[in-house]
Structures are given as structure tokens and as C-alpha cells.
GROMACS .gro file of C-alpha atoms in nm:
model
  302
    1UNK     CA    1   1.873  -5.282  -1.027
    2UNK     CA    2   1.495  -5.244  -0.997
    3UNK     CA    3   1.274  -5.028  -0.747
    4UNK     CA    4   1.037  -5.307  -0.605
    5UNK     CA    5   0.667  -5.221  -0.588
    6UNK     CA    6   0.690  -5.223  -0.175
    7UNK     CA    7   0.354  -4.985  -0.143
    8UNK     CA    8   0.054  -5.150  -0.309
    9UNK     CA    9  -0.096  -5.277   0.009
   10UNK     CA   10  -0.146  -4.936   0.161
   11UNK     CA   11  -0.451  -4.766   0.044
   12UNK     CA   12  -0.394  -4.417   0.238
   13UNK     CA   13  -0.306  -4.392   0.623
   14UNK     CA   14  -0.505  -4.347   0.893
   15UNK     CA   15  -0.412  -4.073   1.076
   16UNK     CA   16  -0.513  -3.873   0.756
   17UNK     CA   17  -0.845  -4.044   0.778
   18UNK     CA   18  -1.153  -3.917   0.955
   19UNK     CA   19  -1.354  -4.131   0.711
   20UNK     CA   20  -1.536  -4.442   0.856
   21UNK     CA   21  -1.477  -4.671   0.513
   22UNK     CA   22  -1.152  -4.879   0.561
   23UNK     CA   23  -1.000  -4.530   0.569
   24UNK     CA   24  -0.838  -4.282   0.345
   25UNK     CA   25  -0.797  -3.905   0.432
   26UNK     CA   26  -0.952  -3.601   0.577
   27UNK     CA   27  -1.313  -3.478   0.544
   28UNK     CA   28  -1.450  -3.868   0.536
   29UNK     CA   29  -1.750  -3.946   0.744
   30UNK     CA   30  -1.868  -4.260   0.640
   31UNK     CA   31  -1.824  -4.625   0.589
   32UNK     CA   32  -1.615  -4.743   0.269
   33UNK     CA   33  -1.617  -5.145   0.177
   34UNK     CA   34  -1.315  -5.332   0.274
   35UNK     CA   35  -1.175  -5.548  -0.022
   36UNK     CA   36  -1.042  -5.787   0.132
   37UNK     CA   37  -0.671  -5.967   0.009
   38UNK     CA   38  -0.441  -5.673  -0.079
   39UNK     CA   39  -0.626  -5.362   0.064
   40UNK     CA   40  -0.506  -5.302   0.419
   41UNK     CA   41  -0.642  -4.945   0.506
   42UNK     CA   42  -0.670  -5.031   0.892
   43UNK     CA   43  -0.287  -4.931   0.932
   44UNK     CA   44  -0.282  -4.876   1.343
   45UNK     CA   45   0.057  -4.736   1.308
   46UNK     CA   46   0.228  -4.672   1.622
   47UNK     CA   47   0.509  -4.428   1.463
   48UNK     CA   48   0.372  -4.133   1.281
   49UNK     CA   49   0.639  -3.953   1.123
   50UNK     CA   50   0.673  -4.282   0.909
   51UNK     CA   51   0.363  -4.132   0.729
   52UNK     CA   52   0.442  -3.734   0.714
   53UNK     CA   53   0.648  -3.609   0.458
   54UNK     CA   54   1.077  -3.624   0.589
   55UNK     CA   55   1.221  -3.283   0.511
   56UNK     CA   56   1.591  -3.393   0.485
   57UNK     CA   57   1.934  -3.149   0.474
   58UNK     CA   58   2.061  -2.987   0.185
   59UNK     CA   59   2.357  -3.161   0.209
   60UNK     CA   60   2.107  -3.488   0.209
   61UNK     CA   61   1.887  -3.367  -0.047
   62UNK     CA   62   2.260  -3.287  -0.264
   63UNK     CA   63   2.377  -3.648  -0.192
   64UNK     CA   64   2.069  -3.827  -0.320
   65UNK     CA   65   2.117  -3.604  -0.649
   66UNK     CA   66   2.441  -3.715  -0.704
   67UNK     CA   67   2.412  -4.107  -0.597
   68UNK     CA   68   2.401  -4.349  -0.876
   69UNK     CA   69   2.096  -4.518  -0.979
   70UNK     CA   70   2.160  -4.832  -0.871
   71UNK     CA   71   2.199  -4.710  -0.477
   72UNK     CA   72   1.958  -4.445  -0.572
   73UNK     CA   73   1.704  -4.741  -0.584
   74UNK     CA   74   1.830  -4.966  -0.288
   75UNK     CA   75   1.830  -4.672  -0.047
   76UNK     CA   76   1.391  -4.634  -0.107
   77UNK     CA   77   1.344  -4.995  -0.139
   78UNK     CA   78   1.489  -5.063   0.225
   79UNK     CA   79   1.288  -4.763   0.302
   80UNK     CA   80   0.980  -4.879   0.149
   81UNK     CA   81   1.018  -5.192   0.287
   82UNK     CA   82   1.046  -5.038   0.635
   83UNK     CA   83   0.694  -4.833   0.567
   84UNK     CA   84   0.917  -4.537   0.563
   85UNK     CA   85   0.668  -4.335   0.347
   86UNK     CA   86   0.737  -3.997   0.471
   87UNK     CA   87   1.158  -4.052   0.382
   88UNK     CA   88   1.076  -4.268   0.099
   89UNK     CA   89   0.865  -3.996  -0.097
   90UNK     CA   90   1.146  -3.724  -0.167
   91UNK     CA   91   1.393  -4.013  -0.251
   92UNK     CA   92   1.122  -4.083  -0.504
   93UNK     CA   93   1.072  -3.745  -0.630
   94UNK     CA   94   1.413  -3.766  -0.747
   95UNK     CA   95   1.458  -4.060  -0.857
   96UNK     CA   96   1.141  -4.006  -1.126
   97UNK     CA   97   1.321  -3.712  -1.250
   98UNK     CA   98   1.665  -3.899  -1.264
   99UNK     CA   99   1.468  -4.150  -1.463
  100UNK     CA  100   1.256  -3.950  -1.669
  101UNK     CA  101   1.559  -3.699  -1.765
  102UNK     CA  102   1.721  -4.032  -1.891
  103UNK     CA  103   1.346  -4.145  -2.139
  104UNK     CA  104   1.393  -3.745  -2.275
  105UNK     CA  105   1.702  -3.770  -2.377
  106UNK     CA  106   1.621  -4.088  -2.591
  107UNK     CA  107   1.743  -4.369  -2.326
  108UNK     CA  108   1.407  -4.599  -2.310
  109UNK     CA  109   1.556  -4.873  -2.243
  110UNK     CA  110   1.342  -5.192  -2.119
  111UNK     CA  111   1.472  -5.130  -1.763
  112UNK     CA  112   1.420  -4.721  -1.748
  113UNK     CA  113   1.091  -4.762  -1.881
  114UNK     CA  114   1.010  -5.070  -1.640
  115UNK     CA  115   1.183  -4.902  -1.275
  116UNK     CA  116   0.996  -4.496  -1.447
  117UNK     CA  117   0.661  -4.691  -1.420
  118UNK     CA  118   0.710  -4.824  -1.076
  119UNK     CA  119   0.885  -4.543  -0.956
  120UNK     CA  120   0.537  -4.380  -1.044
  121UNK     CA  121   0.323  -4.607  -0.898
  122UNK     CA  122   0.489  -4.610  -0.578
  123UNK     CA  123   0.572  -4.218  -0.579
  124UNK     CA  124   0.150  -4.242  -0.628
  125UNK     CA  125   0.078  -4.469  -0.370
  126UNK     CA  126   0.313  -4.304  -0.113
  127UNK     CA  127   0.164  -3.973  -0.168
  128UNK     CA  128  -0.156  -4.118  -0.090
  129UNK     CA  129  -0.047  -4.316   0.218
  130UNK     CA  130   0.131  -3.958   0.372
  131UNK     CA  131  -0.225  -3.763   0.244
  132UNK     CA  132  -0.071  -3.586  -0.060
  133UNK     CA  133  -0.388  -3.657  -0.286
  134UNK     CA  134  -0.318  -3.346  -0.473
  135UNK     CA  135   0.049  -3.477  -0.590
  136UNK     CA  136  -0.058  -3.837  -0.594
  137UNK     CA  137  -0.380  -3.801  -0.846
  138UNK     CA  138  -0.178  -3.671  -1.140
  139UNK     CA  139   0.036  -3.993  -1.148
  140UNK     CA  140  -0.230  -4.215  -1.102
  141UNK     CA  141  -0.342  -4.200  -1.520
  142UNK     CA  142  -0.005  -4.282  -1.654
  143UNK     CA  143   0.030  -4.553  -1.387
  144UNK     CA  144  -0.295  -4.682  -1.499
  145UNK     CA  145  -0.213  -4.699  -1.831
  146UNK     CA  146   0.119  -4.872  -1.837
  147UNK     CA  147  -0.109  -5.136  -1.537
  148UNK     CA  148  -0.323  -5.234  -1.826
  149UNK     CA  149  -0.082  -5.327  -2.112
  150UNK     CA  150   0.198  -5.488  -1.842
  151UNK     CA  151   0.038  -5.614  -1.537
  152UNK     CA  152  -0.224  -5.874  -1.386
  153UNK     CA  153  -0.607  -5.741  -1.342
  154UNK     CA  154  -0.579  -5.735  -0.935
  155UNK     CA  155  -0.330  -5.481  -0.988
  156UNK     CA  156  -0.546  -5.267  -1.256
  157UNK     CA  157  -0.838  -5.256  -1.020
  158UNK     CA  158  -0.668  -5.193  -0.695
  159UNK     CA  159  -0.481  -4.871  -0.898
  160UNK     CA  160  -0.837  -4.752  -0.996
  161UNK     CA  161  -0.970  -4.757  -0.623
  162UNK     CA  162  -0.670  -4.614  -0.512
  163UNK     CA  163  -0.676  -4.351  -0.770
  164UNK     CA  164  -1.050  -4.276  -0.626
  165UNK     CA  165  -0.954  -4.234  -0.313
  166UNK     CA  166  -0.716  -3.943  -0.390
  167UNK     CA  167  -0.921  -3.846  -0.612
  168UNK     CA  168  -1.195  -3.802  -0.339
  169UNK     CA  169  -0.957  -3.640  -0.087
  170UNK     CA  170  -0.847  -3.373  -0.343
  171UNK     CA  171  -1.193  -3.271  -0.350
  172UNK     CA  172  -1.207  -3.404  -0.750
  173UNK     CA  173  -1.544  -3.540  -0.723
  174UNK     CA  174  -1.547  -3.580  -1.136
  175UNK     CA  175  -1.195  -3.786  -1.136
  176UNK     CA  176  -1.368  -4.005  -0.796
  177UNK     CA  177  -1.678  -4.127  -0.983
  178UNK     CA  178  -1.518  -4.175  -1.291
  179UNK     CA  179  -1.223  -4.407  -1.172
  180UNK     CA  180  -1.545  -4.601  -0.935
  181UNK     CA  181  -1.728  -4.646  -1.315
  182UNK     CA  182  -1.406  -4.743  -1.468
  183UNK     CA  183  -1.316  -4.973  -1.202
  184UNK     CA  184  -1.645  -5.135  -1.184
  185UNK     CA  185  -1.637  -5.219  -1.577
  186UNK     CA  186  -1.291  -5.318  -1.571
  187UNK     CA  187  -1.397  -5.552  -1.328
  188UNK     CA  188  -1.745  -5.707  -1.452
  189UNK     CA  189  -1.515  -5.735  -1.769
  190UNK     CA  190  -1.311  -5.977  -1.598
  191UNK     CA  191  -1.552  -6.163  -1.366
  192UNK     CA  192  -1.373  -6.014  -1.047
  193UNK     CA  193  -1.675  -5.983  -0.829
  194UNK     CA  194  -1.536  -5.925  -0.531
  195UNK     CA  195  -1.324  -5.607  -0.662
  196UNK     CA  196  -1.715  -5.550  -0.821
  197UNK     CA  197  -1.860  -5.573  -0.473
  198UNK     CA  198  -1.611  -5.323  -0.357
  199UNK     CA  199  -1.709  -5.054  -0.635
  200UNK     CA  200  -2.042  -5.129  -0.614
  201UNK     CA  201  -2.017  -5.066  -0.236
  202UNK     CA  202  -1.812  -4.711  -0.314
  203UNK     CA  203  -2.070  -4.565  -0.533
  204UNK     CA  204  -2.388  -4.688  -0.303
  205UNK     CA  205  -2.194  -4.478  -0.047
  206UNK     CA  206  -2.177  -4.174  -0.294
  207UNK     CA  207  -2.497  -4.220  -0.383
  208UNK     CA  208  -2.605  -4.207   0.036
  209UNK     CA  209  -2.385  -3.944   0.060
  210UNK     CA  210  -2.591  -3.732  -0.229
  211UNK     CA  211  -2.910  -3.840  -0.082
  212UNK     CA  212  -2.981  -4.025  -0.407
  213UNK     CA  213  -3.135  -4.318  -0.187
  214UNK     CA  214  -3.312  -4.546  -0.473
  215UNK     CA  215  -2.943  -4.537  -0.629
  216UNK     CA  216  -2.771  -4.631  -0.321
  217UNK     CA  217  -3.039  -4.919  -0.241
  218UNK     CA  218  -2.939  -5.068  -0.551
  219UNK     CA  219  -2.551  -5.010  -0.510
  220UNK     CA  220  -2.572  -5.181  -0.166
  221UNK     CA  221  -2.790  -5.449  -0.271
  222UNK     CA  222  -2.564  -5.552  -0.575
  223UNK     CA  223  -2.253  -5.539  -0.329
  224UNK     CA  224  -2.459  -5.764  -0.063
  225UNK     CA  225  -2.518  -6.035  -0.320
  226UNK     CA  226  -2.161  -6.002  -0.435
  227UNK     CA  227  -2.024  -6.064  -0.097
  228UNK     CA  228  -2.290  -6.307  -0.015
  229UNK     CA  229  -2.170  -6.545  -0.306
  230UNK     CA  230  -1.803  -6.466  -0.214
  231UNK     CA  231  -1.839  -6.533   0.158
  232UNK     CA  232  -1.668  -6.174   0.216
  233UNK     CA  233  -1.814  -6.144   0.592
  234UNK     CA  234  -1.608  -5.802   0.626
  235UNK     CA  235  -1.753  -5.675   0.270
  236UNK     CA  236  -2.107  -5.760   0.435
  237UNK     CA  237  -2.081  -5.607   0.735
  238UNK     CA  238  -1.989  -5.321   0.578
  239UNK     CA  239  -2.256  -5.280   0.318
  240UNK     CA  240  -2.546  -5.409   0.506
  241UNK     CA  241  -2.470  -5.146   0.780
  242UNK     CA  242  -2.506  -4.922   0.497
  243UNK     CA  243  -2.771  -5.039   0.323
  244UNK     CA  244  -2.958  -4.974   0.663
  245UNK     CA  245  -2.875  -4.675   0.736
  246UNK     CA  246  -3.006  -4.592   0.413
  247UNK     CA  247  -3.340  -4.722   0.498
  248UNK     CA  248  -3.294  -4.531   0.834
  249UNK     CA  249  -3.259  -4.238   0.666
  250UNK     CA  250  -3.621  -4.307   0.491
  251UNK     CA  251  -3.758  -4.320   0.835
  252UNK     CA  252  -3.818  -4.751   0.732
  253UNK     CA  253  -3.701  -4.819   1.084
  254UNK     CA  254  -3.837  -5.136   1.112
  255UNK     CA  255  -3.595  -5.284   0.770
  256UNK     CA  256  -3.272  -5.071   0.954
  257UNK     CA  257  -3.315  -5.210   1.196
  258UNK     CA  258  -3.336  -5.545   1.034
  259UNK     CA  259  -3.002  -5.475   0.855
  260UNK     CA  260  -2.811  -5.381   1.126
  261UNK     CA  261  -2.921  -5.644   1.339
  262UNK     CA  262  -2.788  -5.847   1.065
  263UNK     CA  263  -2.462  -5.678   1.062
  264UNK     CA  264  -2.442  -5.706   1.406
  265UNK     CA  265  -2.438  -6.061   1.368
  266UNK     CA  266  -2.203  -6.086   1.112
  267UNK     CA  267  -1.951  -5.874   1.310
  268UNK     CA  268  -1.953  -6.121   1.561
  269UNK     CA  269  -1.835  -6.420   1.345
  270UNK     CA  270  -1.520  -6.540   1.515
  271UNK     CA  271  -1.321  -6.492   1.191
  272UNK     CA  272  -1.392  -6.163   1.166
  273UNK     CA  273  -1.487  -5.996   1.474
  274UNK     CA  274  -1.150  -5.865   1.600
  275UNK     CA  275  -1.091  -5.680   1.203
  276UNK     CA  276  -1.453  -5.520   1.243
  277UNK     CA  277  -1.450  -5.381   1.614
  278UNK     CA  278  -1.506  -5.001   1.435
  279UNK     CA  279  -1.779  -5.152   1.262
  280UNK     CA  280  -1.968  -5.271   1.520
  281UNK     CA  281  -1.942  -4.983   1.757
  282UNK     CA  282  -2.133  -4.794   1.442
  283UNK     CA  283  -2.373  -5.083   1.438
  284UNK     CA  284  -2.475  -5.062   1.762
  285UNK     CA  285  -2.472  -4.680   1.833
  286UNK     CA  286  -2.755  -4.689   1.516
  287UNK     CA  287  -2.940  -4.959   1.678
  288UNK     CA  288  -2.957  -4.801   2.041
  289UNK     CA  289  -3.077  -4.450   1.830
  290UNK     CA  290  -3.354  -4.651   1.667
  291UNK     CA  291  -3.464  -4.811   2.014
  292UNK     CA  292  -3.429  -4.495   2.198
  293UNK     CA  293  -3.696  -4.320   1.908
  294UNK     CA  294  -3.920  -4.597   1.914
  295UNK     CA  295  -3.910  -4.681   2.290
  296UNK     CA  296  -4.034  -4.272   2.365
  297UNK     CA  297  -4.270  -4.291   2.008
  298UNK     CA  298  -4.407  -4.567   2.234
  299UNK     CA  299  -4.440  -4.357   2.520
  300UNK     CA  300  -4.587  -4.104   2.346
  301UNK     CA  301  -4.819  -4.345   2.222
  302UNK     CA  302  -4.919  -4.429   2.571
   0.00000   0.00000   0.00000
């Protein structure tokens, strides 16, 4: 039997989330680019213990250690299938060393070697999704590597942003930037612009983030036209919101403004606007700030 991969559309749960981006973990406060197909980070889940870790009995934790592999595996695929992440993760945990006991001790069979790597990437993903970023980065370079000799370039790139975004919410600035870069070559290399968009949209925010405006202009810009060409309405909400508030932050009021108004717009698009509601709350507050400052400049003025 083989563990399915059940977890790649979850990039990291909400509730774990104070980030604005299309959201991943604590300590976030801004707006990250939504991809689009495949990245679903606007989980409203109305159960949360489906997303904290499941501390089960001895006598459980006993059972799963002595269960075959076969059941081993359909008892966290039903649970994966479920969104079960907080029970799924310690079935997981032992089921990896079940499999990687059996590659030490010289069984590498096709099979082992196929259900080790998935076990992996969704032991990395569930981490992730219950806001274990310290236990999910480590996986995330193996998984990469066995992505890129077995699997299809959709799946390469989506590991790579989520690997950032653990990377970012274990505080490992170094690993965050580096799998953005990686991500974004990996996917000029293979003409998939609107994965480019996305990392060009990531690093524009890092670059706001680090007050390295020119930088973040350019990020935005580069994710604008990307999106633009693509017809990603969500993607350019998202980065022309940010793009303004960069200019905002330059005191250019008059192009912020501009921007948002723009985004505004966008949001409103009938194909959109129910996916973007967040979006457009933070479009709005920024516009009523700039028309507040210039209303009493105004008034001073007078």
C-alpha cells in the first residue's frame, strides 16, 4: 500500500497566522501573494483541534508501533483525507521511522523508498499546517530533492514556497530568502510565471519589510506584470496593494493612492471579490488614512 500525498494544498493554517499574506504562522504582519491553483492558505476552519498536535494514549501510541505497514498507512490516509493534521502527524512520526529503520537495514525497495519520500513530504507539510516550522524545515531539503528527480515542476515550486514559509516562521531568515531565490530560478527556468509572480511578490514583501524600498518597487512591479499577463486578479490585488503601500511609505501619496484605488477595483471584480474580502478591508483602511492626512494637510493649508 502507498501513503497518498493528501496535504499539498495546505500551505500552513490560519489560526497560527497573524500574517496578512494568504497566511502562514505567528509573528506575520503583512500581505503575502496568493498563487492561485493549489495554494489554499485561507483555511476558515471551523474545528481547531484538527490543526493542534493529538497527544494520544500509551496504549495508542503502543498500538500504532506494533500495526503493520499496510494499516499503518490506511489509518493517516483516512486521516489526512479528513484534514486530521493534528492526529495525522504522530501517526506520521512513526511511520517515517518504521520506514526509514527498514532503508538502514538495506530494504530500499522501489516502494519504501517511494511511501519514505511521501511520508516526508506530508510529515513536512503537516507540521507546517499545525505551526511546527521548527520540525517541518528540516524535512523540507530531502523532500526537495527527491521533488526534483521524481515529480512534475508545480510540485517542485510549491515545496520551495512552502519550505519558505517555515522557514520564515522558525525565525530562519537565511533558509527563507534562499528557498524565495531558489524558487524563483527554478521557476524562470521553466517558464512558470505565475509561480514567478508569486516569488517575486514574496521577496518585494521582504524587501518592504527591510525598508529596502527601490528593491521592493521592482519585486512588486515584476509580480504586477506577471499577473497582468496571467489574468491572476487575486495575485494583483495583492501586489498592487503592496506596491502602494510602498510608495506610501515614501510619503508619494498621490501614486498610493493611485495603487490602491486600483486594487480597490480589482477586489471588486465579481470573480474574485468574495476570496479577497481581507484584502479589501486593508485597501480601504490605507485609503481613508491617506484622505484623512491630506483632508487636515488641506486644512492646515487653509
Amino acid at each position: 500500500m502507498t501513503i497518498k500525498n493528501n496535504t499539498h494544498d495546505h500551505h500552513h493554517h490560519e489560526e497560527n497566522c497573524t500574517h496578512d499574506h494568504h497566511h502562514h504562522g505567528e509573528g506575520c504582519n503583512h500581505e503575502h501573494h496568493h498563487h492561485g491553483e493549489g495554494c489554499t492558505h485561507d483555511h476558515h476552519h471551523d474545528d481547531p483541534s484538527k490543526y493542534t498536535r493529538h497527544l494520544y494514549s500509551q496504549s495508542e501510541t503502543l498500538s500504532f508501533k506494533n500495526m503493520d505497514m499496510d494499516n499503518l498507512i490506511e489509518s493517516v490516509n483516512r486521516l489526512l483525507e479528513q484534514e486530521e493534521f493534528g492526529k495525522s502527524v504522530p501517526i506520521l512520526e512513526t511511520l517515517k521511522d518504521k520506514l526509514q529503520n527498514l532503508v538502514d537495514t538495506g530494504n530500499q525497495s522501489e516502494e519504501i523508498l517511494r511511501n519514505l519520500t511521501e511520508t516526508n513530504h506530508n510529515l513536512a507539510l503537516s507540521y507546517g499546517i499545525i505551526g511546527e516550522h521548527n520540525n517541518s524545515l528540516p524535512l523540507w531539503k530531502s523532500v526537495i530533492e527527491k521533488l526534483i528527480v521524481d515529480s512534475e515542476i508545480d510540485e517542485i515550486l510549491e515545496a520551495h514556497y512552502n519550505a519558505a514559509l517555515s522557514a520564515e516562521q522558525a525565525r530562519d531568515l537565511n533558509e527563507f530568502i534562499a528557498y524565495l531565490n531558489n524558487g524563483l530560478e527554478v521557476a524562470k527556468a521553466n517558464n512558470a510565471e505565475l509561480w514567478e509572480a508569486t516569488f517575486e511578490h514574496e521577496l518585494g514583501v521582504y524587501a518592504f519589510d527591510n525598508q529596502d524600498y527601490t528593491t521592493a518597487t521592482t519585486k512588486f512591479n515584476r509580480a504586477i506584470e506577471l499577473s497582468t499577463k496571467l489574468d491572476d486578479l487575486e495575485g494583483l490585488v495583492s501586489s498592487n496593494f503592496y506596491l502602494g503601500h510602498t510608495f506610501e511609505n515614501q510619503n508619494n501619496y498621490a501614486k498610493a493612492k493611485e495603487l490602491y484605488e486600483k486594487a480597490l477595483n480589482i477586489a471588486k471584480h465579481e470573480d474574485i471579490r468574495d476570496e479577497v474580502t481581507h484584502e479589501r478591508a486593508l485597501v480601504e483602511e490605507r485609503l481613508s488614512i491617506i484622505n484623512k492626512t491630506q483632508l487636515q494637510k488641506k486644512l492646515q493649508d487653509f
